[in-house]
mmCIF file of C-alpha atoms in Angstrom:
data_model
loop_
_atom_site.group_PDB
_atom_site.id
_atom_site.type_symbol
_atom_site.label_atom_id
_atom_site.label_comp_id
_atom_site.label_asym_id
_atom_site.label_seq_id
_atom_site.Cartn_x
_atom_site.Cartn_y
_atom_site.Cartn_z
ATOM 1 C CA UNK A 23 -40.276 -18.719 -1.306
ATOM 2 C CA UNK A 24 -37.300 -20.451 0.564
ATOM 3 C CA UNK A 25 -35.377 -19.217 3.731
ATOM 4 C CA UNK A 26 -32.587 -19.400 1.469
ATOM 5 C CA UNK A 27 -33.647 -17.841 -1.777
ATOM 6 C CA UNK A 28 -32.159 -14.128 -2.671
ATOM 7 C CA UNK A 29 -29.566 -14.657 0.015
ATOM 8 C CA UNK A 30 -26.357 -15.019 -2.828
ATOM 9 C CA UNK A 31 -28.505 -12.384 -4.720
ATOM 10 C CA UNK A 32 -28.386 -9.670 -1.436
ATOM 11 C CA UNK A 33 -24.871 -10.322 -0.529
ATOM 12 C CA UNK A 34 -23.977 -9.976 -4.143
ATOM 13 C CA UNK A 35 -25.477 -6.567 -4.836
ATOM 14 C CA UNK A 36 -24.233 -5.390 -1.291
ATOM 15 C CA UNK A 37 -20.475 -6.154 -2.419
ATOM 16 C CA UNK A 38 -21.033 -4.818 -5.486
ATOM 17 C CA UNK A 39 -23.470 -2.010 -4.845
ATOM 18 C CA UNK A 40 -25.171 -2.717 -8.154
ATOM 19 C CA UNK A 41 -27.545 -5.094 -9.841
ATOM 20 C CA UNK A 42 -25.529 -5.122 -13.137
ATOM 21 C CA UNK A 43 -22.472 -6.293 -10.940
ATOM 22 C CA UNK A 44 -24.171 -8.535 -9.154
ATOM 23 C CA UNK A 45 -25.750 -10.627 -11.815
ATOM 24 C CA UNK A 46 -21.997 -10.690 -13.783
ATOM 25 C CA UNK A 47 -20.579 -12.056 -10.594
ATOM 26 C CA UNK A 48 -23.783 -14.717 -9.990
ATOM 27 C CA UNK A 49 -23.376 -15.366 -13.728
ATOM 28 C CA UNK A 50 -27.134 -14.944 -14.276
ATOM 29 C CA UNK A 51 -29.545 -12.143 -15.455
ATOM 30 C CA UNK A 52 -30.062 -8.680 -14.211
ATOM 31 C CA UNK A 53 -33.317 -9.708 -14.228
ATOM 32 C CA UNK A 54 -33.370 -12.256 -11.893
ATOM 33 C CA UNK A 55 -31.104 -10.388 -9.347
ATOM 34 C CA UNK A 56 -34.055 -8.260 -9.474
ATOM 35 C CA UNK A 57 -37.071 -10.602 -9.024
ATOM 36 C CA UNK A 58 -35.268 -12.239 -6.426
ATOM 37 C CA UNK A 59 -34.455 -8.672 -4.152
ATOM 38 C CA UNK A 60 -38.281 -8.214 -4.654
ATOM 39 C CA UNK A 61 -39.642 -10.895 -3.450
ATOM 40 C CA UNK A 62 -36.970 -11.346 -0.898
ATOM 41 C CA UNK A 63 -37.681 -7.408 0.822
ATOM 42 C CA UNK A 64 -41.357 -8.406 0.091
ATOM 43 C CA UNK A 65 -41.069 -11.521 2.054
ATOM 44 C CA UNK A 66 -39.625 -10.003 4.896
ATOM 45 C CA UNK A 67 -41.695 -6.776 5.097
ATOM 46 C CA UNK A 68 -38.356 -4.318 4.525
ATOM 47 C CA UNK A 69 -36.695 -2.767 1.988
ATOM 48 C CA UNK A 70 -33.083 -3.339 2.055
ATOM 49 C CA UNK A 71 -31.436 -1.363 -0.570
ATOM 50 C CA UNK A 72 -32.194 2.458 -1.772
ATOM 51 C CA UNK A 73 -31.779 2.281 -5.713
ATOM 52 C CA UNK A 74 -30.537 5.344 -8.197
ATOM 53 C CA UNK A 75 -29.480 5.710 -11.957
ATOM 54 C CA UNK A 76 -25.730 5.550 -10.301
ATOM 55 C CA UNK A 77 -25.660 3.443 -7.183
ATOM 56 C CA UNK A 78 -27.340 0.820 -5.267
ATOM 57 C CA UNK A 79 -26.504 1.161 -0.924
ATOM 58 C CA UNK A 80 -28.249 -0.768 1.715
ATOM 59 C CA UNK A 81 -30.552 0.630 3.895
ATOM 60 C CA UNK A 82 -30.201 0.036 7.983
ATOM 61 C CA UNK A 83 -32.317 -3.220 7.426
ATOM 62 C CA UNK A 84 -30.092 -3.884 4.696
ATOM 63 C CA UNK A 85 -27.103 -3.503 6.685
ATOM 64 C CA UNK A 86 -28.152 -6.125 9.761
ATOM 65 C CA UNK A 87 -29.476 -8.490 7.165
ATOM 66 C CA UNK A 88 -26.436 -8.636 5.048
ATOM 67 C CA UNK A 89 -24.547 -9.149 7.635
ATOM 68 C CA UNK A 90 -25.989 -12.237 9.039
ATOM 69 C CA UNK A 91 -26.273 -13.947 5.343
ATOM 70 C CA UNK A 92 -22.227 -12.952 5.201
ATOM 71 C CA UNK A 93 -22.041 -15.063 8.258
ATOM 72 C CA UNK A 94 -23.893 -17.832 6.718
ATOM 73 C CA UNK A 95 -22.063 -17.400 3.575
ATOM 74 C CA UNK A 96 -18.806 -18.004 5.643
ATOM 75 C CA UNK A 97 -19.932 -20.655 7.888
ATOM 76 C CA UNK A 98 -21.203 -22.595 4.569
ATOM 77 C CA UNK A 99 -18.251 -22.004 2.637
ATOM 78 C CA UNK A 100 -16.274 -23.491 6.096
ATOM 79 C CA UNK A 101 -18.583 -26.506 6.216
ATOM 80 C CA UNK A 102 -18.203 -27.187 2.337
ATOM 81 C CA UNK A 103 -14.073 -26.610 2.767
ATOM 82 C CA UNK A 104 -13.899 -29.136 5.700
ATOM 83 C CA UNK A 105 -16.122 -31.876 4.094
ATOM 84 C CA UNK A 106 -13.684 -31.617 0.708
ATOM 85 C CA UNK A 107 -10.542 -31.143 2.754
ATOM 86 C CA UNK A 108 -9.916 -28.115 1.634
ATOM 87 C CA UNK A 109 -9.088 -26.325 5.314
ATOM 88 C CA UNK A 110 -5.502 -25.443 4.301
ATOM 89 C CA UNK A 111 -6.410 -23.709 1.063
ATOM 90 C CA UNK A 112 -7.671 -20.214 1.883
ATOM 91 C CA UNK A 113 -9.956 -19.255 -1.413
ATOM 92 C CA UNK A 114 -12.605 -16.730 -1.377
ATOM 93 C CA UNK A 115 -13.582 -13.186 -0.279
ATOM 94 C CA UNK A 116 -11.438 -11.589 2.620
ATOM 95 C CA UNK A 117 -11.706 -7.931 3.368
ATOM 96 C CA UNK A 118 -9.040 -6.502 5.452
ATOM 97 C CA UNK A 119 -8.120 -2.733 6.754
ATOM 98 C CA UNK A 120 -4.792 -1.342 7.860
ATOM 99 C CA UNK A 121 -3.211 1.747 9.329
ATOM 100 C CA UNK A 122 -2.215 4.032 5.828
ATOM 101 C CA UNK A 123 1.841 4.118 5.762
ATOM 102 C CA UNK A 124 1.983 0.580 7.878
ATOM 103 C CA UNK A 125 -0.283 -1.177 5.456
ATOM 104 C CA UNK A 126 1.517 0.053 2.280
ATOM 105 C CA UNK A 127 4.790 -0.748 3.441
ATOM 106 C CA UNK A 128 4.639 -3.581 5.486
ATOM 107 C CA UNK A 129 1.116 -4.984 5.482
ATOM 108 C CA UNK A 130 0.575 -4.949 1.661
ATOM 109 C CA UNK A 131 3.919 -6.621 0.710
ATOM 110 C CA UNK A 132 2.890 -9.912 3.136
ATOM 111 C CA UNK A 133 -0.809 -9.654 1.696
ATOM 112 C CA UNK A 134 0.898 -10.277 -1.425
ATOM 113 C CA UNK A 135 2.824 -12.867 -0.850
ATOM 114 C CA UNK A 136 0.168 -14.324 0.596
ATOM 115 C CA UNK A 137 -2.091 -14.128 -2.567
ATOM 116 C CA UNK A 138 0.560 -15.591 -4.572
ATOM 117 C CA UNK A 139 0.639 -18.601 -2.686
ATOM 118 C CA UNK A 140 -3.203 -18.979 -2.050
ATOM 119 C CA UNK A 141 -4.144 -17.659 -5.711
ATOM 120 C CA UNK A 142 -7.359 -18.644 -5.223
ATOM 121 C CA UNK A 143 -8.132 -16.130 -2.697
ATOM 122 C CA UNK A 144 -9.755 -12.605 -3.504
ATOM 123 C CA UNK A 145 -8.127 -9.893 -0.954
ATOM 124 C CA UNK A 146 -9.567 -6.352 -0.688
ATOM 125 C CA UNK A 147 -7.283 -3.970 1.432
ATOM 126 C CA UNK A 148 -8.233 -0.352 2.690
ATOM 127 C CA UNK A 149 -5.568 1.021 4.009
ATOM 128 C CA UNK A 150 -6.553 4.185 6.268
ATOM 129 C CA UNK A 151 -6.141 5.344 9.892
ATOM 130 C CA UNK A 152 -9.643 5.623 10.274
ATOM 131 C CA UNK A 153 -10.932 3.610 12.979
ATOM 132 C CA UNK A 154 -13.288 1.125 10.419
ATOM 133 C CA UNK A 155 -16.405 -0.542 11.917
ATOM 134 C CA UNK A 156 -15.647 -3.910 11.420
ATOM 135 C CA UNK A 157 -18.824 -5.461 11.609
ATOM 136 C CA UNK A 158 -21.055 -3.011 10.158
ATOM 137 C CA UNK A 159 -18.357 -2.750 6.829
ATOM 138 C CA UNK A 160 -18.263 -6.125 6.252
ATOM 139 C CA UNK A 161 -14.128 -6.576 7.332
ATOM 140 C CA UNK A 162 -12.603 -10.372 8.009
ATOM 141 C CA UNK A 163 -9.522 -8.712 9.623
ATOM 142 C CA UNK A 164 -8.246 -5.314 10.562
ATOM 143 C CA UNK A 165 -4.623 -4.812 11.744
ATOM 144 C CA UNK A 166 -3.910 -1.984 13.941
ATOM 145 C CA UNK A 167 -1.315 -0.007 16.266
ATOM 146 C CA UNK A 168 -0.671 0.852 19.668
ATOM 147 C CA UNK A 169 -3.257 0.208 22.329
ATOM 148 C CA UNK A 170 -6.560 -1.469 21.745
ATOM 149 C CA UNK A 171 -9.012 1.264 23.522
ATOM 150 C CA UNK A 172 -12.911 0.782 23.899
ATOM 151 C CA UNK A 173 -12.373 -2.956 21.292
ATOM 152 C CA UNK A 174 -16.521 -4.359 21.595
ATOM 153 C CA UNK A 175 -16.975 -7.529 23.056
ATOM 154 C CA UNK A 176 -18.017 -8.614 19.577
ATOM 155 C CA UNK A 177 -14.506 -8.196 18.043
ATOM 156 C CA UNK A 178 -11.352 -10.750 19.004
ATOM 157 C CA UNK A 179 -8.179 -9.629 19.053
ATOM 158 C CA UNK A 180 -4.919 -11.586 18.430
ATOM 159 C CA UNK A 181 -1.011 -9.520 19.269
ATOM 160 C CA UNK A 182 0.932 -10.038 15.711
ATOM 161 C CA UNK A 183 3.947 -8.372 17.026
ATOM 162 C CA UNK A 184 5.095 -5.140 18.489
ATOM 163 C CA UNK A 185 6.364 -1.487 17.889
ATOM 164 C CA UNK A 186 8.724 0.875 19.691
ATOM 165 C CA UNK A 187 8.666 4.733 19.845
ATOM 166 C CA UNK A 188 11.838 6.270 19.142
ATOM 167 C CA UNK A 189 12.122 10.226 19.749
ATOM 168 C CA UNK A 190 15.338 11.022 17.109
ATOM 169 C CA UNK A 191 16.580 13.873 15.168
ATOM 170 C CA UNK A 192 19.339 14.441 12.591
ATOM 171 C CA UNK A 193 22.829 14.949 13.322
ATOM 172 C CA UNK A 194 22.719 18.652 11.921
ATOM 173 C CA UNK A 195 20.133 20.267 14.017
ATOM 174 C CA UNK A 196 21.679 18.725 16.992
ATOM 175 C CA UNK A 197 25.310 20.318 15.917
ATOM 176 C CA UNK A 198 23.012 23.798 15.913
ATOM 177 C CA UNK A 199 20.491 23.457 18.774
ATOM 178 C CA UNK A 200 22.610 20.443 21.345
ATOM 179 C CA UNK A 201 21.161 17.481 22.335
ATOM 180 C CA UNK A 202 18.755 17.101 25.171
ATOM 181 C CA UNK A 203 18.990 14.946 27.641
ATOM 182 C CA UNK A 204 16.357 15.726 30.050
ATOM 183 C CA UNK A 205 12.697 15.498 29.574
ATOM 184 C CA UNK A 206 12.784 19.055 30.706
ATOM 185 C CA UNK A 207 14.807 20.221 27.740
ATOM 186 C CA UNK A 208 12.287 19.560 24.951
ATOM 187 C CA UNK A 209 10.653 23.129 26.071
ATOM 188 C CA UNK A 210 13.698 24.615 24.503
ATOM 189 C CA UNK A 211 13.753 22.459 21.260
ATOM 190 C CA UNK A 212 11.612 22.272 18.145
ATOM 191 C CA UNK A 213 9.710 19.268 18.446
ATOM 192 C CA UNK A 214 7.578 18.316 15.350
ATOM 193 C CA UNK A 215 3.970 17.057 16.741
ATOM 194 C CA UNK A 216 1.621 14.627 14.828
ATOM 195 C CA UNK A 217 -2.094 14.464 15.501
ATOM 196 C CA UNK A 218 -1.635 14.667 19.245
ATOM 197 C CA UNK A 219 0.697 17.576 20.753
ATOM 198 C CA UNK A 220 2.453 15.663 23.509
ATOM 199 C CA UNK A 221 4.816 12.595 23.705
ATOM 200 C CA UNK A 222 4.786 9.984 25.551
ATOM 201 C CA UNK A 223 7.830 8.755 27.654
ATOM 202 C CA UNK A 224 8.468 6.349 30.831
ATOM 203 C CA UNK A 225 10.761 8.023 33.734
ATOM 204 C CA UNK A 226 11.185 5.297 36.947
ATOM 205 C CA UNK A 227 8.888 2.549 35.506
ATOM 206 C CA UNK A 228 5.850 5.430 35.316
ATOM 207 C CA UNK A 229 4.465 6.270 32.242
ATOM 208 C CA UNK A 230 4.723 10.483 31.022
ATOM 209 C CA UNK A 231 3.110 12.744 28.927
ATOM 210 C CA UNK A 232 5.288 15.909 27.691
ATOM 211 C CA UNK A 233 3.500 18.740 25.418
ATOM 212 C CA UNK A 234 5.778 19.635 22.789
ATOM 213 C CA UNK A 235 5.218 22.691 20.125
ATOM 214 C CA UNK A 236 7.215 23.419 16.715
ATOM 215 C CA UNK A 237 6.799 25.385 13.734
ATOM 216 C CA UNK A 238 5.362 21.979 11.684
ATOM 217 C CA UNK A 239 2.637 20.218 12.447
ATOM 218 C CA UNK A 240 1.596 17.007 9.858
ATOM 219 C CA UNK A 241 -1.384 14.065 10.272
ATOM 220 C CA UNK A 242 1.468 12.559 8.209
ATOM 221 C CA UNK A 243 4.475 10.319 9.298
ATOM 222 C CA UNK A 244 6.319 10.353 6.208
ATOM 223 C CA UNK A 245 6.041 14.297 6.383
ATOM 224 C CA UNK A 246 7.656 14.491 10.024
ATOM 225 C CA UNK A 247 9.938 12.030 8.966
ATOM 226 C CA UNK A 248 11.095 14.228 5.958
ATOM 227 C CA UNK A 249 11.181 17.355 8.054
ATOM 228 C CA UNK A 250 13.737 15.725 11.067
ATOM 229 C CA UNK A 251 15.706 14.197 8.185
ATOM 230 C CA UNK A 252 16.352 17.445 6.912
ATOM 231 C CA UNK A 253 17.520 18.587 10.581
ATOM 232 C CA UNK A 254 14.689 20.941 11.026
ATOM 233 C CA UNK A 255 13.408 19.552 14.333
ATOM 234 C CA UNK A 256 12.808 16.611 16.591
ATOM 235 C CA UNK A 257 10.466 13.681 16.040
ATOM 236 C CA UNK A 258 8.889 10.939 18.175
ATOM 237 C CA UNK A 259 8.016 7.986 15.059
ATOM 238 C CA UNK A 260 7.731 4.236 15.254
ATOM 239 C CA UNK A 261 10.303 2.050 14.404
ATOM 240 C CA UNK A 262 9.091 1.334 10.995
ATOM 241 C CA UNK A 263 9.830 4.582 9.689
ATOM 242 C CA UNK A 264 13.001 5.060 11.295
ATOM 243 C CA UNK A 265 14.794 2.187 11.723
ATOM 244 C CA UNK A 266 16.767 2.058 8.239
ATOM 245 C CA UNK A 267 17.621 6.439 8.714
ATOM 246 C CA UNK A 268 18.892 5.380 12.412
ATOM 247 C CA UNK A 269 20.730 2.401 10.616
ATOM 248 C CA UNK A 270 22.170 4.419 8.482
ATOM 249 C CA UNK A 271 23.171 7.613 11.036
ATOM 250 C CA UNK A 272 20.819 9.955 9.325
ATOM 251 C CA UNK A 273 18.888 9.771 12.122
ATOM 252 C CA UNK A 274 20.239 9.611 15.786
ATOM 253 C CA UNK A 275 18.195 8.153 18.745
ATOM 254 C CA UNK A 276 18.050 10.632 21.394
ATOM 255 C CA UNK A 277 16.308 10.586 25.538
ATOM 256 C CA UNK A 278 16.822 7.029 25.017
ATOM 257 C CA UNK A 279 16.610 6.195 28.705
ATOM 258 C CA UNK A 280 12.727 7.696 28.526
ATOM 259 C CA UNK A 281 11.702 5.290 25.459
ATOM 260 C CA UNK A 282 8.287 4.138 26.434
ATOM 261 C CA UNK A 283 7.567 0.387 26.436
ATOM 262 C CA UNK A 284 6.770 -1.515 23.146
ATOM 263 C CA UNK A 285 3.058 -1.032 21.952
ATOM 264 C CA UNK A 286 1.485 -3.759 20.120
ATOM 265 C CA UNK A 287 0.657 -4.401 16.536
ATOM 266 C CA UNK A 288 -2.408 -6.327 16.458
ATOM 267 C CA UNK A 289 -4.814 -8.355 14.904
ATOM 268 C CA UNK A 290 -8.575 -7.934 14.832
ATOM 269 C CA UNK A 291 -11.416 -9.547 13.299
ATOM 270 C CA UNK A 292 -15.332 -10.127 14.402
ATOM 271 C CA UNK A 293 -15.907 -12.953 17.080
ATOM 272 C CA UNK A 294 -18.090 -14.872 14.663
ATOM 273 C CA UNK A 295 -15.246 -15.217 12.028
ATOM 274 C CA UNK A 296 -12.170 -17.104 14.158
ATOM 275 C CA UNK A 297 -13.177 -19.955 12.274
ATOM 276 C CA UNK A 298 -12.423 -19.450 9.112
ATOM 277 C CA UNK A 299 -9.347 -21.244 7.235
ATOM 278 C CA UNK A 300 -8.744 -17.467 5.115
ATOM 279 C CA UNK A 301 -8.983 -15.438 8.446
ATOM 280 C CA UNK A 302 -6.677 -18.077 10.523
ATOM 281 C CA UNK A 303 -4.508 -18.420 7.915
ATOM 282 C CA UNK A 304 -3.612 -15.166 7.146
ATOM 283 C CA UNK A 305 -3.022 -14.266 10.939
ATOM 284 C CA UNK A 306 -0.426 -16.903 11.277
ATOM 285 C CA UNK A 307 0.959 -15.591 8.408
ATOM 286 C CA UNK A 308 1.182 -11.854 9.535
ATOM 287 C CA UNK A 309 2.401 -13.612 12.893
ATOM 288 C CA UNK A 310 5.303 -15.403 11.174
ATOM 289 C CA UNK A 311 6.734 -12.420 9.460
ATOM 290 C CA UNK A 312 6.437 -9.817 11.612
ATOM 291 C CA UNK A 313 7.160 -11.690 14.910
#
């Protein structure tokens, strides 16, 4: 048996955690998807996928080893685009991940537009906050927000653009409750919190951290955002959700002399993919349009 034999047969069924699948997207038999697993887990003394009636999933040897023939897949599919000329085309596989309300309303739209250019290209997006191992999923690219804390060496990171923090609230509840305009002051308002229950602020050049309490708490940004809009508190959001409600005075800025610097927006993808034409590509793409 080859080195290379069962290689297009694992990465298939990985992708497409089943044999049927596999073979449809091979264009060959179910039959020899399966002779070819065998003897491939047989040849190198491991099993590499756990089979049921419903599923096929990759055990931990399954894991490592599909993701080194993914890397070979790549690199070959590199070697064969530079030899034809084809470096400029993206075509292909090219998983990405994104940050949930950020993805759908920015990301997705400039994926798409993408696509449509570059029809030959295959894009699958996940768009979630979850912090996605992109190596051990399989991801080309992962775009994400704010600072880039505990990034492995393994993964390169590119800045796309940047966000800014805007604390805000509508013009009603600051009729009722006044407008702060001390840091101190939020202990006497109703400030909405997110996942984390403090803000963060910069007072003289240093960077703060206020704890702030109100009577709605939401994971969600597009909840908060509804709740200040309807004047029942404060918010800190990015500029993505409130730019257009500040634009259009249903939000107003407030503590504006606190905002914190600019966080980045960033690109990330594994260290053994900054070669490839689909990953490059699509970075200077997201760079263009959101720079």
């Amino acid at each position: 048996m080859s080195a290379w034999d069962g290689i297009s047969e694992c990465i298939a069924v990985a992708e497409c955690q089943s044999f049927t699948g596999a073979a449809a997207q091979l264009g060959v038999s179910i039959a020899h998807v399966s002779r070819q697993i065998t003897a491939l887990e047989a040849r190198l003394g491991s099993k590499l996928f756990y089979r049921t009636t419903r599923k096929v999933t990759l055990t931990e040897a399954g894991q490592i080893y599909y993701q080194h023939c993914r890397q070979l897949r790549d690199g070959l599919e590199d070697a064969e685009r530079a030899i034809s000329s084809l470096q400029d085309t993206p075509r292909g596989k090219l998983k990405l991940t994104a940050p949930t309300t950020y993805g759908e309303s920015v990301i997705a739209p400039l994926i798409n537009d993408f696509v449509a250019r570059y029809p030959d290209l295959e894009v699958q997006c996940r768009f979630t906050n979850q912090k996605l191992d992109l190596i051990l999923e399989g991801y080309d690219l992962s775009v994400r927000l704010g600072r880039l804390e505990g990034t492995p060496s393994a993964i390169m990171s590119q800045r796309l653009s940047s966000r800014r923090l805007y604390v805000c609230a509508a013009p009603v509840y600051l009729s009722k409750r006044g407008e702060p305009h001390s840091l101190s002051e939020l202990a006497r308002h109703n400030c909405l919190p997110g996942t984390l229950d403090y803000w963060r602020f910069e007072e003289e050049g240093r960077e703060r951290t206020i704890r702030i309490h109100g009577n709605i708490t939401a994971n969600s940004g597009q909840a908060l955002l509804d709740a200040a809009r309807k004047g029942l508190g404060i918010v800190q959001l990015p500029d993505f959700y409130v730019d257009p409600h500040i634009a259009s005075g249903e939000l107003v800025p407030i503590l504006t002399r606190y905002q914190p610097s600019d966080e980045g927006i960033w690109a990330l993808y594994p260290a053994n993919r900054h070669l490839s034409s689909k990953v490059r590509m699509l970075v200077e793409h997201l760079e263009r349009y959101l720079g």
